[in-house]
Structures are given as structure tokens and as C-alpha cells.
Amino acid sequence: MRISAGAFSDVGRVREGNEDAHLVDDRLALFAIADGMGGHRGGEVASWTAIEALRAAVASGQPINDAVKQANTAVLERAAGHPELEGMGTTMTAVVVAGGRRLLIGHVGDSRAYLLRGGELSRLTEDHSLVEELVREGRLTPEQAETHPQKAIVTRALGVEPGVDVDVYAVDVAEGDRLLLCSDGLTDMVRERDIERVLRGEGDPQRAAERLVDEANEAGGVDNITAVVLDVVEVDDDGAPDPIVLAAEPAPRVARGEPAPDVGASGVEVPRPPMLRRIRSVTLLVVPLVLILAIAVAAVGWYARRSYYVGLDGEQVVLFRGVPGGVLGWDPTIEERTDLVADDLGPVARKAVADGAARGSRETAERYVERLTEQVAATSTTTTTRRTTTTTAGPTTVAPAPAPTTTPPR
Ligand code: MG
């Protein structure tokens, strides 16, 4: 089979970097696209790591699904030990010639492969995205999916888990067929019928790829845009396995996206998309969680620091600020020492104070100390009185008994 390929990638009009990557390797008859995601250049690292690993795997003779799995492992390994790359991932849609007229497509994520045959465009791959799954389940109409706020969430990607399911499609092609591999930066911006119009009208695959990217930019270019156009120039009828006939260019072409255009120069402020994309949407979840946690810790700390209680410092009864035992690193501190010691207290009060008594406001704790002081004073008075009264053998009460009433019943 002979394939003539054209490819073009652009950062778009909003993004600062191009996280899309693509591969046109005529020698291996391997063509691929990867749309990376993840902050701190993680997306770019993920897509290029996946592409390089894919190429190495196919070059070593691995079948396409194993090669895509190899790319998955490579992205995971690349992220390991690099906190700044944690959470990066990438889509991958790869086409390899697998026979005289057969192509195999390995696919993970929401980049797409299309076939233009007889002037009609049909989509070959299914998106692994949340909205498309909802459409497949009949819970969203395709029209609702178009504008759905969670359109960008992918449900399958490379670099997320050690195992990944790879969709593999076999496509038998004929001379004159044209394939398109593209990132969602194209399909989110340009309607399929317009993609079809460009692919039908532009004969040269390279110019077709460039024109598709131009149309996406004209429509806003909110994401990185990549298009790989593959023209089936010649097929072999013998049906022998892997009779790969090379296209014109022997050396692999691995192209990075064009440098970012000067958005400011146009004088038009292009708004950023309302939602950061994909794995970044995980970040959108994580950041509020971390904030909530921080607020909770601060609240507990605030509560701890404005709480008081009465406890023991060794044998001395003291007024503590904080919570008995401390909480989340907030240890209680001694606010005020009293003249009382544990031995002054009765067994019940001693136990209560040892456990941290009168928890609450400073007033609560202070009133408790006052009552303790009064009790201790009263106990010592009673003791003294009792000692005194033993000698006189007369009953003594601290509070005088009420006088007997003489009022006759009515
Ligand atoms: Mg994209």
C-alpha cells in the first residue's frame, strides 16, 4: 500500500503552548495523533512521550494495541517521580498499515479518525468522553452534547492507569480513500460537514491539513489544533500480510506545532474557555477540596485557640487555653495558674479537672475555678468545724435549719 500524508498542527488562538503531538512515519507506515493534558507542560510531555513510545514499539514489531499500551506505560513511567508531571495524560489515535489494503487503528481518548470515501465523510472512532457516552446511552442528544459544559472530560486516556483498554478498528481501504486524524481542537471548532467540504475540495493532503487548521482558527481556535491527512494512493491486491510499500519520504517526520501566534497583535481579546480541560478538570475538583480542608483546619485551630478549660499542670490546677490533648497540632497553653493543687480537691472534682473540666469560654473556666476555690474553702471550714464540734458533741450545720413553723393548717 502506498500512502501520501500531510500534517499540520497549531497552538490555536487561546492556548499558550501546543500539547498536541503527531507522527508521520512513512518507513513504518505509521501515523498518529496525541492530545496531551496536564499542567506545567505535562500535556506536551505526555503526548510526545506517547508518540515516541508508540513508534519504538511498532518499530520493534509490536501490534498496534500493544504499541498503544506501551505508550501508556511510557507516559506513566515518565510521570513517576516528577511531581510536576503528575496527572498528565494523553489521547492517542494511531493508524498503521497492516496488509495490502488493510489499516488498523488503535484508539484511546477523544481525538478522532475519519474516512472520506466517495466524497462522504464518516467517523471511524468513538470518543471516550463523558458527553459522548451520555449520547450513546440516549441521555443527551448530539445537539446537547455540542454545547455541554463537560464536553472536554475524557473517560479514557493514556498515562492514567497501568492498564488501558485500546479500541482497535480494522479498515479495508481502496485507492482514493482519504483518512483524517485530528484532535478535538478541530472537531470542537469546525462542523463535520465543513471538514468534509475541505477534505473533498483540497486535493493535496498537506494543504488540506493546513486548511482544516485555518478553519478551526477562524472559528476561534480555543484549543490546540492538529490534522493528519492520509491519502490511499495505491493498494495491493495480493492480500499478503504487511507488504508495506513506502511512500515518497523515507525518514520519519515528527513535527512539533507551530510557535504560538501573537494573539495581542490582532487587537482581539479571545476569551479563555470557561472550563480548563480534562485532567485539569480534576484539578478543578482537587483545588476546592484542598481549600475546604484548609478552611476546616483553620476553623478547628480558631475554635481550639478560643477555647479554655481547667486542668492540671503536674499537681497544680491551671486554666488552659485550647482543647485537652490538643487538636490538629494546636496544643493547649497555660493561661493562668491558680492557688489550688489536686490534693485540695475532692475525688470527683479531681477526676474532672484531670480530664479537663469546664471546657468553653474563658468565663466558664474562670467561674469553675471560683467554685472550686469556694468548695475547697467550704470543705476546710467544715472540717475545722467538725473538729471543733467533736469536743462539744453537738450537731453543727453550716446552714441553719429553718425555724419550725407554728402556722396552723387552714
Ligand atoms: Mg485538545
GROMACS .gro file of C-alpha atoms and ligand atoms in nm:
model
  411
    1MET     CA    1   0.000   0.000   0.000
    2ARG     CA    2   0.118   0.349  -0.069
    3ILE     CA    3   0.003   0.639   0.141
    4SER     CA    4   0.064   1.007   0.087
    5ALA     CA    5   0.044   1.205   0.410
    6GLY     CA    6   0.007   1.567   0.505
    7ALA     CA    7   0.003   1.704   0.858
    8PHE     CA    8  -0.030   2.035   1.034
    9SER     CA    9  -0.053   2.140   1.395
   10ASP     CA   10  -0.115   2.478   1.552
   11VAL     CA   11  -0.134   2.612   1.906
   12GLY     CA   12  -0.462   2.787   1.825
   13ARG     CA   13  -0.560   3.136   1.934
   14VAL     CA   14  -0.604   3.092   2.307
   15ARG     CA   15  -0.360   2.841   2.446
   16GLU     CA   16  -0.004   2.932   2.529
   17GLY     CA   17   0.153   2.601   2.435
   18ASN     CA   18   0.076   2.321   2.194
   19GLU     CA   19   0.009   1.997   2.379
   20ASP     CA   20  -0.088   1.812   2.062
   21ALA     CA   21   0.171   1.585   1.903
   22HIS     CA   22   0.161   1.387   1.583
   23LEU     CA   23   0.365   1.139   1.385
   24VAL     CA   24   0.402   1.073   1.016
   25ASP     CA   25   0.643   0.782   0.974
   26ASP     CA   26   0.633   0.660   0.615
   27ARG     CA   27   0.901   0.398   0.674
   28LEU     CA   28   0.693   0.224   0.941
   29ALA     CA   29   0.370   0.321   0.763
   30LEU     CA   30   0.262   0.458   1.100
   31PHE     CA   31   0.062   0.776   1.153
   32ALA     CA   32  -0.060   0.905   1.485
   33ILE     CA   33  -0.201   1.190   1.680
   34ALA     CA   34  -0.190   1.256   2.055
   35ASP     CA   35  -0.361   1.533   2.251
   36GLY     CA   36  -0.189   1.582   2.584
   37MET     CA   37  -0.330   1.719   2.905
   38GLY     CA   38  -0.188   1.824   3.237
   39GLY     CA   39  -0.041   2.140   3.383
   40HIS     CA   40   0.323   2.256   3.389
   41ARG     CA   41   0.395   2.139   3.034
   42GLY     CA   42   0.276   1.794   3.141
   43GLY     CA   43   0.040   1.771   2.844
   44GLU     CA   44   0.319   1.834   2.599
   45VAL     CA   45   0.547   1.583   2.770
   46ALA     CA   46   0.267   1.324   2.778
   47SER     CA   47   0.175   1.349   2.410
   48TRP     CA   48   0.533   1.338   2.286
   49THR     CA   49   0.632   1.060   2.524
   50ALA     CA   50   0.338   0.855   2.399
   51ILE     CA   51   0.422   0.921   2.032
   52GLU     CA   52   0.788   0.825   2.074
   53ALA     CA   53   0.699   0.509   2.267
   54LEU     CA   54   0.442   0.414   2.005
   55ARG     CA   55   0.694   0.449   1.729
   56ALA     CA   56   0.957   0.247   1.917
   57ALA     CA   57   0.705  -0.029   1.988
   58VAL     CA   58   0.584  -0.052   1.628
   59ALA     CA   59   0.944  -0.043   1.505
   60SER     CA   60   1.020  -0.342   1.728
   61GLY     CA   61   0.736  -0.534   1.566
   62GLN     CA   62   0.461  -0.499   1.823
   63PRO     CA   63   0.099  -0.499   1.709
   64ILE     CA   64  -0.086  -0.170   1.732
   65ASN     CA   65  -0.283  -0.239   2.051
   66ASP     CA   66   0.033  -0.348   2.234
   67ALA     CA   67   0.215  -0.047   2.098
   68VAL     CA   68  -0.052   0.188   2.236
   69LYS     CA   69  -0.033   0.007   2.571
   70GLN     CA   70   0.343   0.054   2.557
   71ALA     CA   71   0.281   0.426   2.508
   72ASN     CA   72   0.056   0.422   2.815
   73THR     CA   73   0.331   0.263   3.025
   74ALA     CA   74   0.584   0.513   2.893
   75VAL     CA   75   0.369   0.811   2.999
   76LEU     CA   76   0.316   0.661   3.345
   77GLU     CA   77   0.687   0.591   3.386
   78ARG     CA   78   0.777   0.938   3.268
   79ALA     CA   79   0.548   1.094   3.529
   80ALA     CA   80   0.674   0.874   3.813
   81GLY     CA   81   0.899   1.070   4.045
   82HIS     CA   82   0.817   1.401   3.880
   83PRO     CA   83   0.550   1.571   4.090
   84GLU     CA   84   0.518   1.850   3.832
   85LEU     CA   85   0.416   1.591   3.571
   86GLU     CA   86   0.176   1.405   3.797
   87GLY     CA   87  -0.168   1.368   3.647
   88MET     CA   88  -0.055   1.421   3.290
   89GLY     CA   89  -0.214   1.211   3.021
   90THR     CA   90  -0.284   1.199   2.653
   91THR     CA   91  -0.522   1.071   2.393
   92MET     CA   92  -0.387   0.862   2.109
   93THR     CA   93  -0.524   0.766   1.771
   94ALA     CA   94  -0.274   0.572   1.560
   95VAL     CA   95  -0.303   0.422   1.214
   96VAL     CA   96  -0.073   0.151   1.086
   97VAL     CA   97  -0.075  -0.029   0.752
   98ALA     CA   98  -0.139  -0.395   0.824
   99GLY     CA   99  -0.192  -0.551   0.484
  100GLY     CA  100  -0.225  -0.487   0.116
  101ARG     CA  101  -0.543  -0.292   0.172
  102ARG     CA  102  -0.594  -0.304   0.544
  103LEU     CA  103  -0.534  -0.035   0.801
  104LEU     CA  104  -0.551  -0.086   1.175
  105ILE     CA  105  -0.642   0.198   1.407
  106GLY     CA  106  -0.553   0.193   1.777
  107HIS     CA  107  -0.756   0.446   1.969
  108VAL     CA  108  -0.787   0.587   2.321
  109GLY     CA  109  -0.950   0.919   2.409
  110ASP     CA  110  -1.139   1.182   2.213
  111SER     CA  111  -0.915   1.252   1.919
  112ARG     CA  112  -1.077   1.111   1.606
  113ALA     CA  113  -1.024   0.920   1.284
  114TYR     CA  114  -1.249   0.990   0.983
  115LEU     CA  115  -1.277   0.829   0.644
  116LEU     CA  116  -1.365   1.023   0.331
  117ARG     CA  117  -1.485   0.782   0.066
  118GLY     CA  118  -1.677   0.880  -0.246
  119GLY     CA  119  -1.692   1.236  -0.118
  120GLU     CA  120  -1.866   1.135   0.204
  121LEU     CA  121  -1.719   1.170   0.547
  122SER     CA  122  -1.777   0.907   0.815
  123ARG     CA  123  -1.634   0.886   1.158
  124LEU     CA  124  -1.436   0.571   1.235
  125THR     CA  125  -1.369   0.610   1.607
  126GLU     CA  126  -1.585   0.654   1.913
  127ASP     CA  127  -1.489   0.928   2.158
  128HIS     CA  128  -1.402   0.815   2.508
  129SER     CA  129  -1.563   1.121   2.655
  130LEU     CA  130  -1.829   1.174   2.917
  131VAL     CA  131  -2.076   1.350   2.687
  132GLU     CA  132  -2.041   1.102   2.406
  133GLU     CA  133  -2.108   0.818   2.650
  134LEU     CA  134  -2.421   1.003   2.759
  135VAL     CA  135  -2.523   1.039   2.395
  136ARG     CA  136  -2.465   0.667   2.336
  137GLU     CA  137  -2.682   0.592   2.640
  138GLY     CA  138  -2.952   0.821   2.499
  139ARG     CA  139  -2.927   1.061   2.791
  140LEU     CA  140  -2.810   1.354   2.577
  141THR     CA  141  -2.891   1.448   2.222
  142PRO     CA  142  -2.596   1.513   1.990
  143GLU     CA  143  -2.708   1.879   1.987
  144GLN     CA  144  -2.696   1.899   2.367
  145ALA     CA  145  -2.355   1.734   2.360
  146GLU     CA  146  -2.224   2.008   2.128
  147THR     CA  147  -2.255   2.273   2.395
  148HIS     CA  148  -2.227   2.060   2.706
  149PRO     CA  149  -2.001   2.221   2.970
  150GLN     CA  150  -1.834   1.887   3.040
  151LYS     CA  151  -1.760   1.821   2.678
  152ALA     CA  152  -1.388   1.817   2.747
  153ILE     CA  153  -1.390   1.539   3.006
  154VAL     CA  154  -1.232   1.224   2.869
  155THR     CA  155  -1.318   0.889   3.021
  156ARG     CA  156  -1.016   0.706   2.885
  157ALA     CA  157  -0.663   0.832   2.830
  158LEU     CA  158  -0.303   0.716   2.834
  159GLY     CA  159  -0.099   0.783   3.147
  160VAL     CA  160  -0.382   0.744   3.394
  161GLU     CA  161  -0.372   0.379   3.494
  162PRO     CA  162  -0.127   0.091   3.439
  163GLY     CA  163  -0.384  -0.091   3.226
  164VAL     CA  164  -0.571   0.069   2.940
  165ASP     CA  165  -0.833  -0.064   2.700
  166VAL     CA  166  -0.736   0.014   2.344
  167ASP     CA  167  -1.008   0.022   2.079
  168VAL     CA  168  -0.875  -0.136   1.761
  169TYR     CA  169  -1.052  -0.082   1.430
  170ALA     CA  170  -0.968  -0.261   1.106
  171VAL     CA  171  -1.042  -0.057   0.796
  172ASP     CA  172  -1.013  -0.202   0.447
  173VAL     CA  173  -0.935   0.080   0.210
  174ALA     CA  174  -0.944   0.144  -0.161
  175GLU     CA  175  -0.746   0.378  -0.381
  176GLY     CA  176  -0.878   0.730  -0.347
  177ASP     CA  177  -0.982   0.689   0.016
  178ARG     CA  178  -0.872   0.967   0.245
  179LEU     CA  179  -0.830   0.938   0.620
  180LEU     CA  180  -0.819   1.220   0.869
  181LEU     CA  181  -0.673   1.201   1.218
  182CYS     CA  182  -0.746   1.508   1.425
  183SER     CA  183  -0.753   1.644   1.777
  184ASP     CA  184  -1.069   1.784   1.936
  185GLY     CA  185  -0.934   2.132   1.870
  186LEU     CA  186  -1.054   2.077   1.513
  187THR     CA  187  -1.382   1.894   1.575
  188ASP     CA  188  -1.491   2.133   1.852
  189MET     CA  189  -1.447   2.428   1.617
  190VAL     CA  190  -1.541   2.302   1.271
  191ARG     CA  191  -1.861   2.115   1.188
  192GLU     CA  192  -1.826   1.777   1.024
  193ARG     CA  193  -1.990   1.897   0.705
  194ASP     CA  194  -1.728   2.172   0.680
  195ILE     CA  195  -1.450   1.922   0.745
  196GLU     CA  196  -1.600   1.713   0.465
  197ARG     CA  197  -1.612   2.017   0.235
  198VAL     CA  198  -1.241   2.092   0.290
  199LEU     CA  199  -1.133   1.729   0.253
  200ARG     CA  200  -1.335   1.696  -0.065
  201GLY     CA  201  -1.222   2.023  -0.217
  202GLU     CA  202  -0.848   2.025  -0.144
  203GLY     CA  203  -0.655   1.764  -0.340
  204ASP     CA  204  -0.317   1.794  -0.172
  205PRO     CA  205  -0.312   1.625   0.171
  206GLN     CA  206  -0.070   1.877   0.321
  207ARG     CA  207  -0.275   2.174   0.205
  208ALA     CA  208  -0.592   2.002   0.324
  209ALA     CA  209  -0.445   1.963   0.674
  210GLU     CA  210  -0.342   2.328   0.677
  211ARG     CA  211  -0.682   2.447   0.559
  212LEU     CA  212  -0.861   2.248   0.829
  213VAL     CA  213  -0.639   2.406   1.093
  214ASP     CA  214  -0.704   2.751   0.941
  215GLU     CA  215  -1.080   2.698   0.962
  216ALA     CA  216  -1.056   2.597   1.328
  217ASN     CA  217  -0.855   2.910   1.400
  218GLU     CA  218  -1.103   3.126   1.213
  219ALA     CA  219  -1.378   2.976   1.429
  220GLY     CA  220  -1.195   3.082   1.745
  221GLY     CA  221  -0.912   2.833   1.785
  222VAL     CA  222  -0.979   2.780   2.155
  223ASP     CA  223  -0.768   2.465   2.169
  224ASN     CA  224  -0.459   2.325   2.001
  225ILE     CA  225  -0.548   2.200   1.653
  226THR     CA  226  -0.387   1.911   1.469
  227ALA     CA  227  -0.486   1.739   1.145
  228VAL     CA  228  -0.314   1.446   0.974
  229VAL     CA  229  -0.450   1.369   0.626
  230LEU     CA  230  -0.369   1.030   0.471
  231ASP     CA  231  -0.440   0.962   0.107
  232VAL     CA  232  -0.451   0.599  -0.004
  233VAL     CA  233  -0.264   0.625  -0.332
  234GLU     CA  234  -0.221   0.259  -0.411
  235VAL     CA  235  -0.336  -0.072  -0.266
  236ASP     CA  236  -0.204  -0.423  -0.320
  237ASP     CA  237  -0.444  -0.693  -0.419
  238ASP     CA  238  -0.239  -0.995  -0.319
  239GLY     CA  239  -0.355  -0.962   0.038
  240ALA     CA  240  -0.020  -1.072   0.176
  241PRO     CA  241   0.041  -0.960   0.532
  242ASP     CA  242   0.237  -0.640   0.589
  243PRO     CA  243   0.352  -0.567   0.234
  244ILE     CA  244   0.434  -0.212   0.324
  245VAL     CA  245   0.531  -0.012   0.022
  246LEU     CA  246   0.700   0.305   0.117
  247ALA     CA  247   0.573   0.646   0.033
  248ALA     CA  248   0.796   0.916  -0.107
  249GLU     CA  249   0.966   1.024   0.214
  250PRO     CA  250   1.193   0.765   0.374
  251ALA     CA  251   1.271   0.942   0.700
  252PRO     CA  252   1.005   0.979   0.967
  253ARG     CA  253   0.861   1.324   1.003
  254VAL     CA  254   0.784   1.414   1.357
  255ALA     CA  255   0.661   1.766   1.368
  256ARG     CA  256   0.603   1.990   1.659
  257GLY     CA  257   0.331   2.253   1.645
  258GLU     CA  258   0.396   2.598   1.517
  259PRO     CA  259   0.502   2.864   1.766
  260ALA     CA  260   0.222   3.049   1.936
  261PRO     CA  261   0.084   3.331   1.727
  262ASP     CA  262   0.083   3.678   1.876
  263VAL     CA  263  -0.273   3.700   1.995
  264GLY     CA  264  -0.231   4.055   2.118
  265ALA     CA  265  -0.123   4.178   1.776
  266SER     CA  266  -0.464   4.117   1.628
  267GLY     CA  267  -0.609   4.351   1.887
  268VAL     CA  268  -0.880   4.099   1.962
  269GLU     CA  269  -0.906   3.958   2.309
  270VAL     CA  270  -1.006   3.597   2.271
  271PRO     CA  271  -1.177   3.480   2.588
  272ARG     CA  272  -1.037   3.174   2.758
  273PRO     CA  273  -1.263   2.871   2.752
  274PRO     CA  274  -1.495   2.864   3.051
  275MET     CA  275  -1.351   2.542   3.180
  276LEU     CA  276  -0.993   2.423   3.191
  277ARG     CA  277  -0.979   2.099   3.014
  278ARG     CA  278  -0.984   1.736   3.107
  279ILE     CA  279  -0.739   1.624   3.371
  280ARG     CA  280  -0.731   1.990   3.458
  281SER     CA  281  -1.095   1.942   3.546
  282VAL     CA  282  -0.968   1.701   3.809
  283THR     CA  283  -0.759   1.990   3.936
  284LEU     CA  284  -1.079   2.192   3.947
  285LEU     CA  285  -1.214   1.931   4.186
  286VAL     CA  286  -0.898   1.897   4.391
  287VAL     CA  287  -0.838   2.268   4.446
  288PRO     CA  288  -1.174   2.335   4.617
  289LEU     CA  289  -1.124   2.020   4.826
  290VAL     CA  290  -0.785   2.144   4.943
  291LEU     CA  291  -0.937   2.485   5.016
  292ILE     CA  292  -1.221   2.330   5.215
  293LEU     CA  293  -0.968   2.126   5.410
  294ALA     CA  294  -0.754   2.433   5.480
  295ILE     CA  295  -1.061   2.624   5.597
  296ALA     CA  296  -1.160   2.330   5.819
  297VAL     CA  297  -0.813   2.315   5.974
  298ALA     CA  298  -0.817   2.691   6.029
  299ALA     CA  299  -1.165   2.669   6.183
  300VAL     CA  300  -1.059   2.391   6.417
  301GLY     CA  301  -0.750   2.593   6.510
  302TRP     CA  302  -0.961   2.902   6.568
  303TYR     CA  303  -1.202   2.702   6.783
  304ALA     CA  304  -0.911   2.545   6.971
  305ARG     CA  305  -0.744   2.881   7.038
  306ARG     CA  306  -1.058   3.047   7.168
  307SER     CA  307  -1.149   2.755   7.395
  308TYR     CA  308  -1.046   2.731   7.758
  309TYR     CA  309  -1.061   2.464   8.021
  310VAL     CA  310  -0.943   2.385   8.372
  311GLY     CA  311  -0.682   2.115   8.402
  312LEU     CA  312  -0.373   2.005   8.587
  313ASP     CA  313  -0.016   2.107   8.524
  314GLY     CA  314   0.160   1.848   8.737
  315GLU     CA  315  -0.027   1.888   9.065
  316GLN     CA  316  -0.129   2.247   9.012
  317VAL     CA  317  -0.477   2.341   8.891
  318VAL     CA  318  -0.439   2.575   8.595
  319LEU     CA  319  -0.655   2.746   8.336
  320PHE     CA  320  -0.560   2.624   7.990
  321ARG     CA  321  -0.622   2.784   7.656
  322GLY     CA  322  -0.701   2.525   7.391
  323VAL     CA  323  -0.853   2.179   7.389
  324PRO     CA  324  -0.745   1.896   7.622
  325GLY     CA  325  -0.488   1.682   7.442
  326GLY     CA  326  -0.463   1.938   7.162
  327VAL     CA  327  -0.617   1.911   6.817
  328LEU     CA  328  -0.455   1.914   6.471
  329GLY     CA  329  -0.128   2.040   6.611
  330TRP     CA  330  -0.286   2.306   6.830
  331ASP     CA  331  -0.153   2.220   7.177
  332PRO     CA  332  -0.312   2.379   7.483
  333THR     CA  333  -0.113   2.652   7.659
  334ILE     CA  334  -0.125   2.761   8.025
  335GLU     CA  335  -0.322   3.083   8.050
  336GLU     CA  336  -0.339   3.128   8.427
  337ARG     CA  337  -0.221   2.938   8.734
  338THR     CA  338  -0.440   2.902   9.044
  339ASP     CA  339  -0.350   2.854   9.410
  340LEU     CA  340  -0.521   2.515   9.408
  341VAL     CA  341  -0.348   2.177   9.388
  342ALA     CA  342  -0.502   1.841   9.305
  343ASP     CA  343  -0.492   1.727   9.668
  344ASP     CA  344  -0.722   2.015   9.767
  345LEU     CA  345  -0.998   1.872   9.550
  346GLY     CA  346  -1.246   1.600   9.627
  347PRO     CA  347  -1.216   1.279   9.423
  348VAL     CA  348  -1.490   1.379   9.178
  349ALA     CA  349  -1.355   1.727   9.111
  350ARG     CA  350  -1.000   1.593   9.092
  351LYS     CA  351  -1.102   1.346   8.822
  352ALA     CA  352  -1.296   1.614   8.633
  353VAL     CA  353  -1.003   1.854   8.640
  354ALA     CA  354  -0.756   1.583   8.541
  355ASP     CA  355  -0.974   1.517   8.234
  356GLY     CA  356  -1.008   1.886   8.154
  357ALA     CA  357  -1.313   2.047   8.311
  358ALA     CA  358  -1.534   2.344   8.221
  359ARG     CA  359  -1.449   2.345   7.854
  360GLY     CA  360  -1.575   2.651   7.675
  361SER     CA  361  -1.528   3.023   7.716
  362ARG     CA  362  -1.276   3.181   7.944
  363GLU     CA  363  -1.562   3.296   8.174
  364THR     CA  364  -1.688   2.938   8.208
  365ALA     CA  365  -1.342   2.820   8.307
  366GLU     CA  366  -1.288   3.112   8.546
  367ARG     CA  367  -1.626   3.059   8.717
  368TYR     CA  368  -1.537   2.691   8.757
  369VAL     CA  369  -1.209   2.784   8.926
  370GLU     CA  370  -1.402   3.023   9.156
  371ARG     CA  371  -1.645   2.748   9.251
  372LEU     CA  372  -1.357   2.506   9.310
  373THR     CA  373  -1.191   2.766   9.534
  374GLU     CA  374  -1.517   2.819   9.726
  375GLN     CA  375  -1.570   2.443   9.763
  376VAL     CA  376  -1.217   2.394   9.888
  377ALA     CA  377  -1.265   2.682  10.135
  378ALA     CA  378  -1.601   2.542  10.247
  379THR     CA  379  -1.460   2.191  10.284
  380SER     CA  380  -1.177   2.313  10.502
  381THR     CA  381  -1.427   2.519  10.714
  382THR     CA  382  -1.650   2.214  10.755
  383THR     CA  383  -1.350   2.006  10.855
  384THR     CA  384  -1.245   2.264  11.109
  385THR     CA  385  -1.599   2.294  11.241
  386ARG     CA  386  -1.631   1.918  11.267
  387ARG     CA  387  -1.307   1.904  11.458
  388THR     CA  388  -1.437   2.174  11.685
  389THR     CA  389  -1.773   2.010  11.726
  390THR     CA  390  -1.630   1.671  11.825
  391THR     CA  391  -1.538   1.818  12.158
  392THR     CA  392  -1.880   1.966  12.220
  393ALA     CA  393  -2.061   1.659  12.079
  394GLY     CA  394  -2.332   1.887  11.948
  395PRO     CA  395  -2.458   1.875  11.591
  396THR     CA  396  -2.349   2.165  11.384
  397THR     CA  397  -2.475   2.257  11.045
  398VAL     CA  398  -2.323   2.501  10.810
  399ALA     CA  399  -2.660   2.632  10.705
  400PRO     CA  400  -2.902   2.691  10.988
  401ALA     CA  401  -3.214   2.478  10.978
  402PRO     CA  402  -3.534   2.668  10.914
  403ALA     CA  403  -3.730   2.760  11.223
  404PRO     CA  404  -4.029   2.532  11.295
  405THR     CA  405  -4.349   2.675  11.171
  406THR     CA  406  -4.638   2.731  11.400
  407THR     CA  407  -4.892   2.839  11.145
  408PRO     CA  408  -5.197   2.616  11.184
  409PRO     CA  409  -5.334   2.447  10.879
  410ARG     CA  410  -5.611   2.636  10.710
  411MG      MG  411  -0.744   1.914   2.255
   0.00000   0.00000   0.00000
